[in-house]
PDB file of C-alpha atoms in Angstrom:
ATOM      1  CA  MET A   1     -41.756  12.516 -26.428  1.00 43.00           C
ATOM      2  CA  SER A   2     -41.134  10.425 -22.809  1.00 41.00           C
ATOM      3  CA  ASN A   3     -42.236  11.243 -19.561  1.00 42.00           C
ATOM      4  CA  GLU A   4     -38.900   9.837 -18.009  1.00 42.00           C
ATOM      5  CA  SER A   5     -36.348  11.948 -16.419  1.00 42.00           C
ATOM      6  CA  SER A   6     -32.825  11.404 -16.717  1.00 45.00           C
ATOM      7  CA  CYS A   7     -31.987  11.066 -13.114  1.00 56.00           C
ATOM      8  CA  GLY A   8     -33.679   7.714 -13.019  1.00 55.00           C
ATOM      9  CA  CYS A   9     -35.865   8.326 -10.065  1.00 58.00           C
ATOM     10  CA  GLY A  10     -39.368   7.344 -11.539  1.00 57.00           C
ATOM     11  CA  GLY A  11     -40.106  10.503 -13.911  1.00 53.00           C
ATOM     12  CA  CYS A  12     -40.050  13.337 -11.482  1.00 58.00           C
ATOM     13  CA  GLY A  13     -39.122  15.497 -14.104  1.00 52.00           C
ATOM     14  CA  CYS A  14     -36.010  17.014 -12.162  1.00 56.00           C
ATOM     15  CA  ALA A  15     -33.708  16.478 -15.015  1.00 48.00           C
ATOM     16  CA  SER A  16     -31.102  15.669 -12.737  1.00 48.00           C
ATOM     17  CA  ASN A  17     -28.162  13.349 -13.840  1.00 44.00           C
ATOM     18  CA  SER A  18     -27.122  11.027 -11.582  1.00 43.00           C
ATOM     19  CA  THR A  19     -23.547  11.839 -10.105  1.00 45.00           C
ATOM     20  CA  SER A  20     -21.480  11.420  -7.129  1.00 46.00           C
ATOM     21  CA  GLU A  21     -22.201  15.004  -6.360  1.00 52.00           C
ATOM     22  CA  GLY A  22     -24.000  15.418  -2.773  1.00 62.00           C
ATOM     23  CA  ILE A  23     -27.241  17.278  -2.753  1.00 60.00           C
ATOM     24  CA  THR A  24     -28.727  18.418   0.735  1.00 57.00           C
ATOM     25  CA  ILE A  25     -31.855  19.389   1.611  1.00 59.00           C
ATOM     26  CA  THR A  26     -32.594  20.609   5.267  1.00 53.00           C
ATOM     27  CA  SER A  27     -36.014  20.588   6.834  1.00 50.00           C
ATOM     28  CA  ARG A  28     -37.337  24.009   8.107  1.00 48.00           C
ATOM     29  CA  PRO A  29     -35.722  24.844  11.280  1.00 45.00           C
ATOM     30  CA  THR A  30     -37.844  24.218  14.429  1.00 45.00           C
ATOM     31  CA  GLU A  31     -37.538  25.241  18.013  1.00 45.00           C
ATOM     32  CA  GLU A  32     -34.490  23.825  19.589  1.00 46.00           C
ATOM     33  CA  THR A  33     -34.889  20.375  21.219  1.00 43.00           C
ATOM     34  CA  MET A  34     -32.826  18.514  23.434  1.00 59.00           C
ATOM     35  CA  GLY A  35     -32.496  14.945  22.037  1.00 78.00           C
ATOM     36  CA  ASN A  36     -30.092  12.552  20.268  1.00 93.00           C
ATOM     37  CA  ASN A  37     -28.553  12.835  16.707  1.00 96.00           C
ATOM     38  CA  VAL A  38     -29.514   9.560  14.801  1.00 97.00           C
ATOM     39  CA  THR A  39     -28.143   8.753  11.515  1.00 98.00           C
ATOM     40  CA  LEU A  40     -29.673   6.895   8.648  1.00 98.00           C
ATOM     41  CA  LYS A  41     -27.735   5.084   6.020  1.00 98.00           C
ATOM     42  CA  ILE A  42     -30.327   4.642   3.168  1.00 98.00           C
ATOM     43  CA  GLU A  43     -29.992   3.266  -0.635  1.00 97.00           C
ATOM     44  CA  GLY A  44     -31.770   3.882  -3.678  1.00 96.00           C
ATOM     45  CA  MET A  45     -31.657   7.795  -3.832  1.00 96.00           C
ATOM     46  CA  THR A  46     -30.624   9.145  -7.240  1.00 95.00           C
ATOM     47  CA  CYS A  47     -31.871  12.979  -7.292  1.00 95.00           C
ATOM     48  CA  GLY A  48     -33.089  15.871  -5.514  1.00 95.00           C
ATOM     49  CA  HIS A  49     -36.623  14.839  -5.615  1.00 96.00           C
ATOM     50  CA  CYS A  50     -35.453  11.530  -3.706  1.00 96.00           C
ATOM     51  CA  VAL A  51     -33.864  13.787  -0.957  1.00 97.00           C
ATOM     52  CA  THR A  52     -37.335  15.901  -0.716  1.00 97.00           C
ATOM     53  CA  SER A  53     -39.264  12.693  -0.244  1.00 97.00           C
ATOM     54  CA  VAL A  54     -37.046  11.200   2.527  1.00 98.00           C
ATOM     55  CA  THR A  55     -37.009  14.460   4.350  1.00 98.00           C
ATOM     56  CA  GLU A  56     -40.714  14.790   4.152  1.00 98.00           C
ATOM     57  CA  GLU A  57     -41.571  11.397   5.559  1.00 98.00           C
ATOM     58  CA  LEU A  58     -38.662  11.577   8.257  1.00 98.00           C
ATOM     59  CA  THR A  59     -39.963  15.106   9.405  1.00 97.00           C
ATOM     60  CA  LYS A  60     -43.745  13.278  10.132  1.00 97.00           C
ATOM     61  CA  VAL A  61     -42.055  10.936  12.356  1.00 97.00           C
ATOM     62  CA  PRO A  62     -43.027  12.076  16.019  1.00 97.00           C
ATOM     63  CA  GLY A  63     -40.177  13.254  17.931  1.00 96.00           C
ATOM     64  CA  ALA A  64     -37.983  13.752  15.098  1.00 97.00           C
ATOM     65  CA  SER A  65     -36.599  17.144  14.174  1.00 96.00           C
ATOM     66  CA  ASN A  66     -34.068  18.872  12.246  1.00 97.00           C
ATOM     67  CA  VAL A  67     -33.913  16.386   9.259  1.00 97.00           C
ATOM     68  CA  VAL A  68     -30.887  16.760   6.912  1.00 97.00           C
ATOM     69  CA  VAL A  69     -30.440  14.419   4.015  1.00 97.00           C
ATOM     70  CA  PHE A  70     -27.335  13.897   1.884  1.00 97.00           C
ATOM     71  CA  LEU A  71     -27.672  12.464  -1.373  1.00 97.00           C
ATOM     72  CA  LEU A  72     -24.913  10.298  -2.768  1.00 95.00           C
ATOM     73  CA  ALA A  73     -26.355   9.086  -6.160  1.00 89.00           C
ATOM     74  CA  GLY A  74     -25.483   5.397  -6.932  1.00 85.00           C
ATOM     75  CA  GLY A  75     -24.324   5.063  -3.388  1.00 94.00           C
ATOM     76  CA  THR A  76     -25.659   4.971   0.373  1.00 97.00           C
ATOM     77  CA  SER A  77     -27.104   8.287   1.176  1.00 98.00           C
ATOM     78  CA  THR A  78     -27.291   9.394   4.813  1.00 98.00           C
ATOM     79  CA  ALA A  79     -29.802  11.159   6.681  1.00 98.00           C
ATOM     80  CA  THR A  80     -29.467  12.759  10.195  1.00 98.00           C
ATOM     81  CA  LEU A  81     -32.238  13.981  12.387  1.00 98.00           C
ATOM     82  CA  THR A  82     -32.642  15.093  16.144  1.00 97.00           C
ATOM     83  CA  ALA A  83     -34.599  12.599  18.199  1.00 96.00           C
ATOM     84  CA  SER A  84     -36.522  14.277  21.291  1.00 95.00           C
ATOM     85  CA  THR A  85     -37.826  10.804  22.118  1.00 93.00           C
ATOM     86  CA  PRO A  86     -36.360   7.146  21.629  1.00 94.00           C
ATOM     87  CA  LEU A  87     -37.176   6.314  17.866  1.00 95.00           C
ATOM     88  CA  GLU A  88     -38.041   2.665  17.136  1.00 96.00           C
ATOM     89  CA  ASN A  89     -36.256   1.293  14.117  1.00 97.00           C
ATOM     90  CA  ALA A  90     -39.076  -0.141  12.667  1.00 97.00           C
ATOM     91  CA  VAL A  91     -40.705   3.409  12.376  1.00 97.00           C
ATOM     92  CA  LEU A  92     -37.644   5.078  10.771  1.00 98.00           C
ATOM     93  CA  GLU A  93     -37.583   1.854   8.482  1.00 98.00           C
ATOM     94  CA  ALA A  94     -41.190   2.222   7.668  1.00 98.00           C
ATOM     95  CA  ALA A  95     -40.707   6.325   6.808  1.00 98.00           C
ATOM     96  CA  VAL A  96     -37.815   5.501   4.472  1.00 98.00           C
ATOM     97  CA  THR A  97     -40.049   2.723   2.918  1.00 98.00           C
ATOM     98  CA  ASP A  98     -42.912   5.066   2.498  1.00 98.00           C
ATOM     99  CA  ALA A  99     -40.659   7.595   0.649  1.00 98.00           C
ATOM    100  CA  GLY A 100     -39.741   4.440  -1.584  1.00 97.00           C
ATOM    101  CA  PHE A 101     -36.209   3.416  -0.549  1.00 97.00           C
ATOM    102  CA  THR A 102     -34.426   1.058   1.667  1.00 97.00           C
ATOM    103  CA  LEU A 103     -33.173   1.805   4.953  1.00 98.00           C
ATOM    104  CA  VAL A 104     -29.644  -0.046   5.526  1.00 98.00           C
ATOM    105  CA  SER A 105     -28.814   0.935   8.904  1.00 97.00           C
ATOM    106  CA  VAL A 106     -29.589   3.152  12.244  1.00 97.00           C
ATOM    107  CA  ASP A 107     -27.039   4.755  14.457  1.00 95.00           C
ATOM    108  CA  ALA A 108     -28.309   6.316  17.275  1.00 86.00           C
TER     109      ALA A 108
END
C-alpha cells in the first residue's frame, strides 16, 4: 500500500485529483480593519491541503488579515489579503516559501 496521494502534493492523503477546478479556503473572519488589499500569485499548489498551508502561513504575517486563497491546480494560484500595515514582499515570500510554494508576484 502506497502513502502517496493522487493530488501530487506530497502525500497529504486528501485524495484530490489535480484539476483546473478552483478551491477556496477563507481564514476565520477577524474584526474589520482598514487596509489595503494585496494579491499574491503563487505556483506549485495542487490541492486543498496546499491551500490550507498557504492560508495558515499568510495568516501568521503581522498586519495581514482576511486571507483568501484560490487554487488553480496546474496553474498560478492567487491569494488575497488585507494589509493593515505596509507589508514587505520579502516577508510575504518567506511565508509562501515556508508553506512549500513559490511566490511569483505581489500586487499591492
